[in-house]
Amino acid sequence: MKISVTKDDLASGLQAVQNVVGARSTLPILSNVLLIASAKQLELRATDLEVSVHASVPAEVEREGATSMPAKRLFGLVREIEASEIEIEVSDKEVATVQAGASKYKLNGIGADEYPQQAKFKESGKVKVPQAKLKEMIRKTGYAVSTDESRHVLNGINFVIAPDRLTLVATDGRRLALVEEEIEGGTKAEFIVPNKAVAELQRLLQSSGDVVIRLGDTHVEFTLPQEGGEAIVLHSKLVEGNYPNFKQVIPGEFKERITLGKEELHHALRRADQITSDKANSVKLTFANDNLAITANTPEVGSGRESIAIKYKGPEIEVAFNPTFLMDPLKVLEGDEVFFELTDSLSPGVLKSNTPFLYVLMPMRTH
Amino acid sequence: MILRQPSRILHVDGDTFFASCEVALDASLSGRPVWVGGGRRGDGIVIAANRQAKRFGIHTGMACFEAKRACPHGVLARPQYDEYRRLSKAMFEIMEDYSPTLVPMSIDEGFLDLTTMDRHVWRTVTAADYVNGLRARIQDELRLPVSAGLGRSTWMAKLATSAAKPGFVEVPPDCEKEFLADRHVSELAGVGKRRERSLAVLGARTFGDVARLPSTMLKQKFGIWGQQLWLFANGHWNEPLLLEVKDRTTISSSTTLPFDEPDYEAALIFALSESTRMIGQLRREGLQAREMSLVIRFTDFTESGAGHRFDHPQFLNSTINAVLEQLFDETMAGHAEPVRQIRLSFCNLKPLDTQPTLWGTTDAERWGALDSAMQRLESQWGSDAVLTGSQYALRHQDITHANPKSKCPFVPAREMAQKLWGEKLERLSQHHS
C-alpha cells in the first residue's frame, strides 16, 4: 500500500475513529486502526469488538492495499506533523513508512487480515433523525444511565421508535430520564444502545445534517454524513436483555405541581451539596406557605438552609433527594423554569420542563 | 496542643500476654518457663514466652524445637486464641472502672485518661497507689500481670511502660525532658529503621539530641511529625486522649491452609467461602467494595496475585464471586505447586446505597435483611446453621475444614472498641467520625 494524503484529512479521519481504541485492550490488534487504501480514498476503522467506527478520507492512492497501525501513536504523530502532505508506504513486513516534509518515521503494524471482521449486519428497519435533535436527546438522558456492571440492561440508553416518535429513556433504578421528539418515517422498534456507543455517538454528532439509524437483530448502525465527504459510520452491539417497564414507574397523577426558577434552584442545591457527605448524601426539600426550604444536615460536617420564594399554597410537603440526582437534569435543561410534581415524601417526584422531557426521581428515606 | 491542664495518660500493657494467659488458665504452669507456639500446628515458632522462659534465651520468633533444646523442662502451649480474647475483654472491663475514657490499642494494651484525677479522686492517694490498685486487681481477678506507664501523652505513657516493665513508672510533667534525655529514639513507636537512619544523619540518636536540634530542621525533614517529635523531646508534647473510631477502609483475610493443598478446585472453594463471609460482614456494616485482590502463596513460598476494580461498588456474592473465580484462574495460570496460603482483601469501600428504587426495595436492602436474619440464626444455632453453596462444599470437602481453628487475634483498635462497647460505640462514632 502506498498513499498520499493531506495532514488535515488524515488527522480528522483518525480523530473520528481513534477514541474507540481503549487504553488497555485484551488483544494487541485492538490498539490498532485498520487502514484500507482503495480508489481515491483511505478508509479507517477502529473497534473494541463492541463498538466500531469507520471514516473515509480522500487520498491519492498509488498502490492499493490494507494494514493496521497503532492508533494512538499514529494519531499523535499525524497531529504533530507540520507539513501539509503525508505519504504512507507499507512494506511486505507491515512496516509503515510515514514521510512528511523533513520527517520520516517507521511504524510497525500488524497485517490487515488479522484485524477483527465486522459482525454480519442484517438491516431490519431504518429511521432518519436530525443530528442536532439526537445530540440534544442524548444530552438530556445520558447522565441517568447506570454504570453498575451487575445491572447490564441499564448500562445504556433505551431507544423506542414509533412511526411518528422517537423516545430515549435512561435509568439507573433510582432516577429515570425520558425525552421524546417527533420524527418522520419511523418504524416500530425498541433497543438498548450501550454506554460506550452512546458516548462515541455524542462525540461524533454534529449540529447540522441527519443521522440514519439502521437496526439489526443484535446490532445498530448510525450513519453520519459529513459535509463534502464520506459518512462516518458507528456500528455497535446492542445490550442484550429486556429493558424494565419504564412506563410503570412514571406516576400517572400527582397532588401538587410547583413552578421553580431553574437557575435559582440549581444554585441553592449546589451550595447545599457542599454540606453533604458519602454517608449523608441527601438534602431535604420542604414546600410550605409560598416557600421552598432546602436543608442539608450532616452530623460530622454541619448544616445549611436555603430559602426560595415560590407560589405554593398547598399542604406542607417534606421530601428528601440525592442532590446530585436532582441537579443532573437542571444542568442540561434549557428554559428558565422547571415544574416539580409531587405527591408525598415517599412517592417519586417528577421534574418537567417546557420541552418534551420528564425526569422521575425516587426520594431518599430520612430518619 | 496547648491545654491548661497537662494531660495524664496511662498506658496499660499485659506482660508476655499469651504466655501469661496460659499460666492463668492452668495454675500448674505457674513459675515454670512457658511459651506459646504459632504456625499451622501450634509448634512452629514461638509467638510469646514468659519471663521464666526468657531467662533461657527463648524469644519471640525462635523455632519451637530450638526453644525446647534451650529449655528441656519448659512447656510448649498450643495457642487458645478464643480464651485470650475472653481474658482480654475481662481485662478491659476492669480497666474501664478506673477512668471514663478507655482506648483499646490491641488485645493486651490500652490507654486510660487520668487527667484531673489528682484534683478530684486522688485526695488521699498518689497516682502510683491508684495505678498499682488497678494492676493488683487484674492480677487478683484474672491472674494476669500487667505493667503501666503514666505520662503527658500516649507516646510518653508507652515509653514509661517500657521503662517500667515489669511494674509502673510515672513521668511527672516537669521531668519529661530529663526522662527522655538518654533514651534512644528507636524506642518511640513510629520510629522505624528509615526514620532512625534519617535522624542519625542529623546527629540525633537520643531524644536529648533531638531536643537540641532546631525544630525547623525537623519540620523540613519529617513534616508535622518532625515538629511533634521536637516538642516531645523537649517535654512540651501534650495530647488529650481521644477515642477515634475510624471508618473501615478495608477488609482482608489471610489464611494458611491446614495442609498444603494440591487440589486447586479445593483451594478455590476455600477462597469463595472466605469471600462470602467477608462480603456478608461488609454488608452488615452497611458497606460495599469497589476493589478486590487475591494473593496465593505456594508451598515454595513464591506468590502470585491478581486484582480487580469494579466500575461500580458491589455487594452481591454472585457478582463478586464470579470475578473472584476469574482472578483465581488468572493467578493459578502456569502454576502447579500446592497452595499454602490464601490472602483475600476488599478495599475502596463505599456505603451501601439504600435509597429505594423506582421499582421497589433495592437488592442492598433485601440482602441486608437476609444477612441480619442469618446472623440471628448463627448466634442461636452456631456458625454453620446457614451456609452458602461454597461454604457447604468446603465443610464437606475435608474434615480439617469442618471445625476451623480460631485465628490469631491481631485486631485493629476499631474492632476492639466495637467488641467492648458494641452499639454504644456506634452512637459515639456518629458524633466523632
PDB file of C-alpha atoms in Angstrom, chain B residues 18-276:
ATOM      1  CA  PHE B  18      -0.325 -15.010  75.554  1.00  0.00           C
ATOM      2  CA  ALA B  19       2.108 -16.852  77.816  1.00  0.00           C
ATOM      3  CA  SER B  20       0.599 -15.220  80.905  1.00  0.00           C
ATOM      4  CA  CYS B  21      -2.854 -16.273  79.731  1.00  0.00           C
ATOM      5  CA  GLU B  22      -1.663 -19.876  79.537  1.00  0.00           C
ATOM      6  CA  VAL B  23      -0.444 -19.666  83.134  1.00  0.00           C
ATOM      7  CA  ALA B  24      -3.688 -18.005  84.190  1.00  0.00           C
ATOM      8  CA  LEU B  25      -5.658 -20.827  82.544  1.00  0.00           C
ATOM      9  CA  ASP B  26      -3.565 -23.602  84.046  1.00  0.00           C
ATOM     10  CA  ALA B  27      -2.286 -22.896  87.550  1.00  0.00           C
ATOM     11  CA  SER B  28       0.084 -25.889  87.371  1.00  0.00           C
ATOM     12  CA  LEU B  29       2.231 -23.904  84.900  1.00  0.00           C
ATOM     13  CA  SER B  30       2.840 -21.180  87.456  1.00  0.00           C
ATOM     14  CA  GLY B  31       6.528 -20.479  87.963  1.00  0.00           C
ATOM     15  CA  ARG B  32       7.610 -22.649  85.032  1.00  0.00           C
ATOM     16  CA  PRO B  33       9.053 -21.494  81.712  1.00  0.00           C
ATOM     17  CA  VAL B  34       6.127 -21.341  79.265  1.00  0.00           C
ATOM     18  CA  TRP B  35       5.993 -20.363  75.620  1.00  0.00           C
ATOM     19  CA  VAL B  36       3.177 -20.329  73.108  1.00  0.00           C
ATOM     20  CA  GLY B  37       3.828 -21.765  69.680  1.00  0.00           C
ATOM     21  CA  GLY B  38       2.389 -20.409  66.485  1.00  0.00           C
ATOM     22  CA  GLY B  39       2.212 -21.738  62.949  1.00  0.00           C
ATOM     23  CA  ARG B  40      -0.030 -24.371  61.468  1.00  0.00           C
ATOM     24  CA  ARG B  41       0.051 -26.890  64.266  1.00  0.00           C
ATOM     25  CA  GLY B  42       0.949 -24.544  67.106  1.00  0.00           C
ATOM     26  CA  ASP B  43       4.539 -25.763  67.229  1.00  0.00           C
ATOM     27  CA  GLY B  44       6.215 -23.655  64.539  1.00  0.00           C
ATOM     28  CA  ILE B  45       7.708 -20.530  66.013  1.00  0.00           C
ATOM     29  CA  VAL B  46       7.467 -19.012  69.476  1.00  0.00           C
ATOM     30  CA  ILE B  47       4.872 -16.229  69.494  1.00  0.00           C
ATOM     31  CA  ALA B  48       5.106 -15.455  73.229  1.00  0.00           C
ATOM     32  CA  ALA B  49       7.390 -16.578  76.074  1.00  0.00           C
ATOM     33  CA  ASN B  50       7.068 -15.743  79.768  1.00  0.00           C
ATOM     34  CA  ARG B  51       9.807 -14.243  81.902  1.00  0.00           C
ATOM     35  CA  GLN B  52      10.998 -17.606  83.210  1.00  0.00           C
ATOM     36  CA  ALA B  53      11.368 -18.852  79.644  1.00  0.00           C
ATOM     37  CA  LYS B  54      13.155 -15.684  78.525  1.00  0.00           C
ATOM     38  CA  ARG B  55      15.843 -16.415  81.106  1.00  0.00           C
ATOM     39  CA  PHE B  56      16.777 -19.396  78.963  1.00  0.00           C
ATOM     40  CA  GLY B  57      17.185 -17.140  75.968  1.00  0.00           C
ATOM     41  CA  ILE B  58      13.844 -18.015  74.450  1.00  0.00           C
ATOM     42  CA  HIS B  59      12.393 -15.167  72.439  1.00  0.00           C
ATOM     43  CA  THR B  60       9.566 -14.444  70.015  1.00  0.00           C
ATOM     44  CA  GLY B  61      10.294 -15.657  66.514  1.00  0.00           C
ATOM     45  CA  MET B  62      12.506 -18.559  67.616  1.00  0.00           C
ATOM     46  CA  ALA B  63      11.644 -22.018  66.318  1.00  0.00           C
ATOM     47  CA  CYS B  64       9.846 -24.142  68.909  1.00  0.00           C
ATOM     48  CA  PHE B  65      12.278 -27.043  68.604  1.00  0.00           C
ATOM     49  CA  GLU B  66      15.149 -24.671  69.382  1.00  0.00           C
ATOM     50  CA  ALA B  67      13.261 -23.415  72.424  1.00  0.00           C
ATOM     51  CA  LYS B  68      12.817 -26.969  73.607  1.00  0.00           C
ATOM     52  CA  ARG B  69      16.534 -27.596  73.166  1.00  0.00           C
ATOM     53  CA  ALA B  70      17.393 -24.435  75.133  1.00  0.00           C
ATOM     54  CA  CYS B  71      14.996 -25.295  77.944  1.00  0.00           C
ATOM     55  CA  PRO B  72      14.077 -29.023  78.004  1.00  0.00           C
ATOM     56  CA  HIS B  73      11.822 -28.727  81.060  1.00  0.00           C
ATOM     57  CA  GLY B  74       9.838 -25.785  79.654  1.00  0.00           C
ATOM     58  CA  VAL B  75       6.268 -26.056  78.464  1.00  0.00           C
ATOM     59  CA  LEU B  76       5.102 -25.500  74.918  1.00  0.00           C
ATOM     60  CA  ALA B  77       1.480 -24.345  74.922  1.00  0.00           C
ATOM     61  CA  ARG B  78      -0.674 -24.529  71.801  1.00  0.00           C
ATOM     62  CA  PRO B  79      -2.440 -21.202  71.299  1.00  0.00           C
ATOM     63  CA  GLN B  80      -6.006 -20.857  72.550  1.00  0.00           C
ATOM     64  CA  TYR B  81      -6.963 -17.608  70.886  1.00  0.00           C
ATOM     65  CA  ASP B  82     -10.596 -17.662  71.986  1.00  0.00           C
ATOM     66  CA  GLU B  83      -9.504 -17.870  75.618  1.00  0.00           C
ATOM     67  CA  TYR B  84      -7.033 -14.990  75.133  1.00  0.00           C
ATOM     68  CA  ARG B  85      -9.849 -12.915  73.699  1.00  0.00           C
ATOM     69  CA  ARG B  86     -12.068 -13.674  76.668  1.00  0.00           C
ATOM     70  CA  LEU B  87      -9.328 -12.717  79.162  1.00  0.00           C
ATOM     71  CA  SER B  88      -8.556  -9.569  77.186  1.00  0.00           C
ATOM     72  CA  LYS B  89     -12.166  -8.485  77.321  1.00  0.00           C
ATOM     73  CA  ALA B  90     -12.282  -9.092  81.075  1.00  0.00           C
ATOM     74  CA  MET B  91      -9.083  -7.060  81.456  1.00  0.00           C
ATOM     75  CA  PHE B  92     -10.538  -4.094  79.592  1.00  0.00           C
ATOM     76  CA  GLU B  93     -13.702  -4.313  81.654  1.00  0.00           C
ATOM     77  CA  ILE B  94     -11.657  -3.902  84.826  1.00  0.00           C
ATOM     78  CA  MET B  95      -9.718  -1.018  83.271  1.00  0.00           C
ATOM     79  CA  GLU B  96     -12.961   0.734  82.396  1.00  0.00           C
ATOM     80  CA  ASP B  97     -13.741   1.038  86.123  1.00  0.00           C
ATOM     81  CA  TYR B  98     -10.712   3.282  86.563  1.00  0.00           C
ATOM     82  CA  SER B  99     -11.365   6.016  84.034  1.00  0.00           C
ATOM     83  CA  PRO B 100     -14.199   7.356  81.888  1.00  0.00           C
ATOM     84  CA  THR B 101     -12.020   7.225  78.779  1.00  0.00           C
ATOM     85  CA  LEU B 102     -10.509   3.929  77.682  1.00  0.00           C
ATOM     86  CA  VAL B 103      -8.912   3.486  74.284  1.00  0.00           C
ATOM     87  CA  PRO B 104      -8.003  -0.114  73.496  1.00  0.00           C
ATOM     88  CA  MET B 105      -4.994  -0.461  71.217  1.00  0.00           C
ATOM     89  CA  SER B 106      -4.625  -4.188  70.783  1.00  0.00           C
ATOM     90  CA  ILE B 107      -5.595  -7.391  72.534  1.00  0.00           C
ATOM     91  CA  ASP B 108      -3.379  -6.682  75.553  1.00  0.00           C
ATOM     92  CA  GLU B 109      -2.810  -2.941  75.716  1.00  0.00           C
ATOM     93  CA  GLY B 110      -4.823   0.211  76.077  1.00  0.00           C
ATOM     94  CA  PHE B 111      -4.776   3.810  77.237  1.00  0.00           C
ATOM     95  CA  LEU B 112      -6.744   5.413  80.084  1.00  0.00           C
ATOM     96  CA  ASP B 113      -7.226   9.133  80.580  1.00  0.00           C
ATOM     97  CA  LEU B 114      -6.376  10.067  84.181  1.00  0.00           C
ATOM     98  CA  THR B 115      -6.299  13.854  83.617  1.00  0.00           C
ATOM     99  CA  THR B 116      -7.675  15.860  86.588  1.00  0.00           C
ATOM    100  CA  MET B 117      -7.785  12.709  88.711  1.00  0.00           C
ATOM    101  CA  ASP B 118      -5.318  14.379  91.088  1.00  0.00           C
ATOM    102  CA  ARG B 119      -7.844  17.101  91.869  1.00  0.00           C
ATOM    103  CA  HIS B 120     -10.969  15.014  92.189  1.00  0.00           C
ATOM    104  CA  VAL B 121     -10.122  11.428  93.017  1.00  0.00           C
ATOM    105  CA  TRP B 122      -6.614  11.174  94.395  1.00  0.00           C
ATOM    106  CA  ARG B 123      -7.180  13.236  97.543  1.00  0.00           C
ATOM    107  CA  THR B 124      -5.526  10.783  99.881  1.00  0.00           C
ATOM    108  CA  VAL B 125      -3.683   8.515  97.483  1.00  0.00           C
ATOM    109  CA  THR B 126      -0.954   9.020  94.887  1.00  0.00           C
ATOM    110  CA  ALA B 127      -1.076   8.168  91.198  1.00  0.00           C
ATOM    111  CA  ALA B 128       1.109   5.163  91.941  1.00  0.00           C
ATOM    112  CA  ASP B 129      -1.352   3.855  94.557  1.00  0.00           C
ATOM    113  CA  TYR B 130      -4.213   4.200  92.107  1.00  0.00           C
ATOM    114  CA  VAL B 131      -2.463   2.506  89.193  1.00  0.00           C
ATOM    115  CA  ASN B 132      -0.987  -0.225  91.340  1.00  0.00           C
ATOM    116  CA  GLY B 133      -4.505  -0.833  92.638  1.00  0.00           C
ATOM    117  CA  LEU B 134      -5.612  -1.401  89.042  1.00  0.00           C
ATOM    118  CA  ARG B 135      -2.664  -3.717  88.354  1.00  0.00           C
ATOM    119  CA  ALA B 136      -3.328  -5.689  91.538  1.00  0.00           C
ATOM    120  CA  ARG B 137      -6.990  -6.116  90.625  1.00  0.00           C
ATOM    121  CA  ILE B 138      -6.136  -7.542  87.208  1.00  0.00           C
ATOM    122  CA  GLN B 139      -3.578  -9.817  88.881  1.00  0.00           C
ATOM    123  CA  ASP B 140      -6.035 -10.982  91.561  1.00  0.00           C
ATOM    124  CA  GLU B 141      -9.122 -11.422  89.438  1.00  0.00           C
ATOM    125  CA  LEU B 142      -7.573 -12.697  86.217  1.00  0.00           C
ATOM    126  CA  ARG B 143      -4.113 -13.802  87.364  1.00  0.00           C
ATOM    127  CA  LEU B 144      -2.595 -11.665  84.603  1.00  0.00           C
ATOM    128  CA  PRO B 145       0.446  -9.476  85.270  1.00  0.00           C
ATOM    129  CA  VAL B 146       0.313  -6.035  83.646  1.00  0.00           C
ATOM    130  CA  SER B 147       2.731  -3.121  83.529  1.00  0.00           C
ATOM    131  CA  ALA B 148       1.814   0.520  83.253  1.00  0.00           C
ATOM    132  CA  GLY B 149       3.251   3.933  82.473  1.00  0.00           C
ATOM    133  CA  LEU B 150       1.844   7.384  83.136  1.00  0.00           C
ATOM    134  CA  GLY B 151       2.784  10.467  81.159  1.00  0.00           C
ATOM    135  CA  ARG B 152       1.564  13.556  79.417  1.00  0.00           C
ATOM    136  CA  SER B 153       0.843  11.887  76.058  1.00  0.00           C
ATOM    137  CA  THR B 154       0.267   8.414  74.674  1.00  0.00           C
ATOM    138  CA  TRP B 155       3.851   8.453  73.369  1.00  0.00           C
ATOM    139  CA  MET B 156       5.211   9.248  76.801  1.00  0.00           C
ATOM    140  CA  ALA B 157       2.971   6.749  78.567  1.00  0.00           C
ATOM    141  CA  LYS B 158       4.129   3.992  76.259  1.00  0.00           C
ATOM    142  CA  LEU B 159       7.784   4.814  76.830  1.00  0.00           C
ATOM    143  CA  ALA B 160       7.146   4.864  80.574  1.00  0.00           C
ATOM    144  CA  THR B 161       5.644   1.373  80.361  1.00  0.00           C
ATOM    145  CA  SER B 162       8.686   0.042  78.534  1.00  0.00           C
ATOM    146  CA  ALA B 163      10.862   1.582  81.240  1.00  0.00           C
ATOM    147  CA  ALA B 164       8.632   0.103  83.924  1.00  0.00           C
ATOM    148  CA  LYS B 165       8.328  -3.489  82.682  1.00  0.00           C
ATOM    149  CA  PRO B 166       7.568  -5.191  84.960  1.00  0.00           C
ATOM    150  CA  GLY B 167       5.907  -2.577  87.166  1.00  0.00           C
ATOM    151  CA  PHE B 168       4.770   1.022  86.971  1.00  0.00           C
ATOM    152  CA  VAL B 169       6.576   4.262  86.148  1.00  0.00           C
ATOM    153  CA  GLU B 170       5.202   7.765  86.299  1.00  0.00           C
ATOM    154  CA  VAL B 171       6.826  10.586  84.368  1.00  0.00           C
ATOM    155  CA  PRO B 172       5.726  13.851  86.037  1.00  0.00           C
ATOM    156  CA  PRO B 173       5.072  16.776  83.643  1.00  0.00           C
ATOM    157  CA  ASP B 174       8.205  18.688  84.581  1.00  0.00           C
ATOM    158  CA  CYS B 175      10.570  15.711  84.431  1.00  0.00           C
ATOM    159  CA  GLU B 176       9.866  14.631  80.863  1.00  0.00           C
ATOM    160  CA  LYS B 177      12.918  16.141  79.217  1.00  0.00           C
ATOM    161  CA  GLU B 178      15.133  14.552  81.806  1.00  0.00           C
ATOM    162  CA  PHE B 179      13.407  11.183  81.496  1.00  0.00           C
ATOM    163  CA  LEU B 180      13.871  11.223  77.728  1.00  0.00           C
ATOM    164  CA  ALA B 181      17.360  12.714  77.526  1.00  0.00           C
ATOM    165  CA  ASP B 182      19.307   9.452  77.266  1.00  0.00           C
ATOM    166  CA  ARG B 183      16.629   7.294  75.704  1.00  0.00           C
ATOM    167  CA  HIS B 184      17.180   6.074  72.201  1.00  0.00           C
ATOM    168  CA  VAL B 185      14.753   7.451  69.587  1.00  0.00           C
ATOM    169  CA  SER B 186      14.026   3.962  68.262  1.00  0.00           C
ATOM    170  CA  GLU B 187      12.079   3.264  71.469  1.00  0.00           C
ATOM    171  CA  LEU B 188       9.297   5.511  70.205  1.00  0.00           C
ATOM    172  CA  ALA B 189       6.532   3.758  68.304  1.00  0.00           C
ATOM    173  CA  GLY B 190       6.615   5.048  64.753  1.00  0.00           C
ATOM    174  CA  VAL B 191      10.383   5.296  64.531  1.00  0.00           C
ATOM    175  CA  GLY B 192      11.413   2.546  62.201  1.00  0.00           C
ATOM    176  CA  LYS B 193      14.715   1.796  60.564  1.00  0.00           C
ATOM    177  CA  ARG B 194      14.313   4.532  57.984  1.00  0.00           C
ATOM    178  CA  ARG B 195      13.429   7.343  60.366  1.00  0.00           C
ATOM    179  CA  GLU B 196      16.098   6.167  62.768  1.00  0.00           C
ATOM    180  CA  ARG B 197      18.682   6.459  59.997  1.00  0.00           C
ATOM    181  CA  SER B 198      17.432   9.880  58.893  1.00  0.00           C
ATOM    182  CA  LEU B 199      17.664  11.093  62.485  1.00  0.00           C
ATOM    183  CA  ALA B 200      21.138   9.615  62.881  1.00  0.00           C
ATOM    184  CA  VAL B 201      22.239  11.599  59.822  1.00  0.00           C
ATOM    185  CA  LEU B 202      21.198  14.750  61.699  1.00  0.00           C
ATOM    186  CA  GLY B 203      23.262  13.526  64.637  1.00  0.00           C
ATOM    187  CA  ALA B 204      20.268  12.560  66.757  1.00  0.00           C
ATOM    188  CA  ARG B 205      20.424   9.168  68.441  1.00  0.00           C
ATOM    189  CA  THR B 206      18.676  10.030  71.681  1.00  0.00           C
ATOM    190  CA  PHE B 207      15.741  12.299  72.469  1.00  0.00           C
ATOM    191  CA  GLY B 208      18.267  14.599  74.134  1.00  0.00           C
ATOM    192  CA  ASP B 209      19.996  15.006  70.762  1.00  0.00           C
ATOM    193  CA  VAL B 210      16.658  15.679  69.102  1.00  0.00           C
ATOM    194  CA  ALA B 211      15.818  18.363  71.670  1.00  0.00           C
ATOM    195  CA  ARG B 212      18.990  20.230  70.775  1.00  0.00           C
ATOM    196  CA  LEU B 213      18.224  20.316  67.026  1.00  0.00           C
ATOM    197  CA  PRO B 214      16.386  23.334  65.591  1.00  0.00           C
ATOM    198  CA  SER B 215      12.687  22.498  65.259  1.00  0.00           C
ATOM    199  CA  THR B 216      12.538  23.952  61.731  1.00  0.00           C
ATOM    200  CA  MET B 217      15.083  21.395  60.549  1.00  0.00           C
ATOM    201  CA  LEU B 218      12.966  18.537  61.873  1.00  0.00           C
ATOM    202  CA  LYS B 219       9.880  20.025  60.317  1.00  0.00           C
ATOM    203  CA  GLN B 220      11.586  20.296  56.961  1.00  0.00           C
ATOM    204  CA  LYS B 221      12.775  16.721  57.106  1.00  0.00           C
ATOM    205  CA  PHE B 222       9.752  14.963  58.617  1.00  0.00           C
ATOM    206  CA  GLY B 223       6.825  17.407  58.285  1.00  0.00           C
ATOM    207  CA  ILE B 224       4.267  17.612  61.072  1.00  0.00           C
ATOM    208  CA  TRP B 225       5.656  14.500  62.706  1.00  0.00           C
ATOM    209  CA  GLY B 226       9.095  16.166  62.988  1.00  0.00           C
ATOM    210  CA  GLN B 227       7.629  19.094  64.798  1.00  0.00           C
ATOM    211  CA  GLN B 228       5.731  16.795  67.151  1.00  0.00           C
ATOM    212  CA  LEU B 229       8.935  14.897  67.812  1.00  0.00           C
ATOM    213  CA  TRP B 230      10.770  18.091  68.705  1.00  0.00           C
ATOM    214  CA  LEU B 231       8.003  19.178  71.083  1.00  0.00           C
ATOM    215  CA  PHE B 232       8.006  15.684  72.581  1.00  0.00           C
ATOM    216  CA  ALA B 233      11.773  15.577  73.095  1.00  0.00           C
ATOM    217  CA  ASN B 234      11.595  18.942  74.824  1.00  0.00           C
ATOM    218  CA  GLY B 235       8.811  17.818  77.112  1.00  0.00           C
ATOM    219  CA  HIS B 236       6.189  20.096  75.540  1.00  0.00           C
ATOM    220  CA  TRP B 237       4.075  17.481  73.780  1.00  0.00           C
ATOM    221  CA  ASN B 238       0.712  17.387  75.471  1.00  0.00           C
ATOM    222  CA  GLU B 239      -2.100  15.412  73.961  1.00  0.00           C
ATOM    223  CA  PRO B 240      -5.608  14.650  75.151  1.00  0.00           C
ATOM    224  CA  LEU B 241      -6.759  11.049  74.820  1.00  0.00           C
ATOM    225  CA  LEU B 242      -9.440  10.671  72.168  1.00  0.00           C
ATOM    226  CA  LEU B 243     -11.334   7.587  71.239  1.00  0.00           C
ATOM    227  CA  GLU B 244     -11.282   7.859  67.484  1.00  0.00           C
ATOM    228  CA  VAL B 245     -13.256   5.235  65.747  1.00  0.00           C
ATOM    229  CA  LYS B 246     -12.200   5.415  62.152  1.00  0.00           C
ATOM    230  CA  ASP B 247     -14.379   4.046  59.424  1.00  0.00           C
ATOM    231  CA  ARG B 248     -13.377   0.761  57.964  1.00  0.00           C
ATOM    232  CA  THR B 249     -11.328   1.233  54.817  1.00  0.00           C
ATOM    233  CA  THR B 250     -10.555  -2.371  54.027  1.00  0.00           C
ATOM    234  CA  ILE B 251     -11.407  -5.931  54.975  1.00  0.00           C
ATOM    235  CA  SER B 252      -8.916  -8.669  54.468  1.00  0.00           C
ATOM    236  CA  SER B 253      -8.240 -12.248  55.366  1.00  0.00           C
ATOM    237  CA  SER B 254      -5.090 -14.271  55.229  1.00  0.00           C
ATOM    238  CA  THR B 255      -5.331 -17.976  55.845  1.00  0.00           C
ATOM    239  CA  THR B 256      -2.653 -20.599  55.855  1.00  0.00           C
ATOM    240  CA  LEU B 257      -4.409 -23.822  54.934  1.00  0.00           C
ATOM    241  CA  PRO B 258      -4.187 -26.682  57.449  1.00  0.00           C
ATOM    242  CA  PHE B 259      -2.043 -28.545  54.916  1.00  0.00           C
ATOM    243  CA  ASP B 260      -0.573 -27.677  51.530  1.00  0.00           C
ATOM    244  CA  GLU B 261      -3.449 -28.099  49.109  1.00  0.00           C
ATOM    245  CA  PRO B 262      -2.543 -29.621  45.749  1.00  0.00           C
ATOM    246  CA  ASP B 263      -6.128 -29.506  44.515  1.00  0.00           C
ATOM    247  CA  TYR B 264      -6.785 -26.051  43.056  1.00  0.00           C
ATOM    248  CA  GLU B 265     -10.519 -26.697  42.923  1.00  0.00           C
ATOM    249  CA  ALA B 266     -10.484 -27.162  46.692  1.00  0.00           C
ATOM    250  CA  ALA B 267      -8.423 -24.002  47.156  1.00  0.00           C
ATOM    251  CA  LEU B 268     -10.930 -22.090  45.034  1.00  0.00           C
ATOM    252  CA  ILE B 269     -13.803 -23.341  47.153  1.00  0.00           C
ATOM    253  CA  PHE B 270     -11.957 -22.104  50.201  1.00  0.00           C
ATOM    254  CA  ALA B 271     -11.428 -18.671  48.643  1.00  0.00           C
ATOM    255  CA  LEU B 272     -15.091 -18.419  47.604  1.00  0.00           C
ATOM    256  CA  SER B 273     -16.270 -19.404  51.039  1.00  0.00           C
ATOM    257  CA  GLU B 274     -13.980 -16.843  52.646  1.00  0.00           C
ATOM    258  CA  SER B 275     -15.123 -14.109  50.278  1.00  0.00           C
ATOM    259  CA  THR B 276     -18.766 -14.914  51.040  1.00  0.00           C
TER     260      THR B 276
END
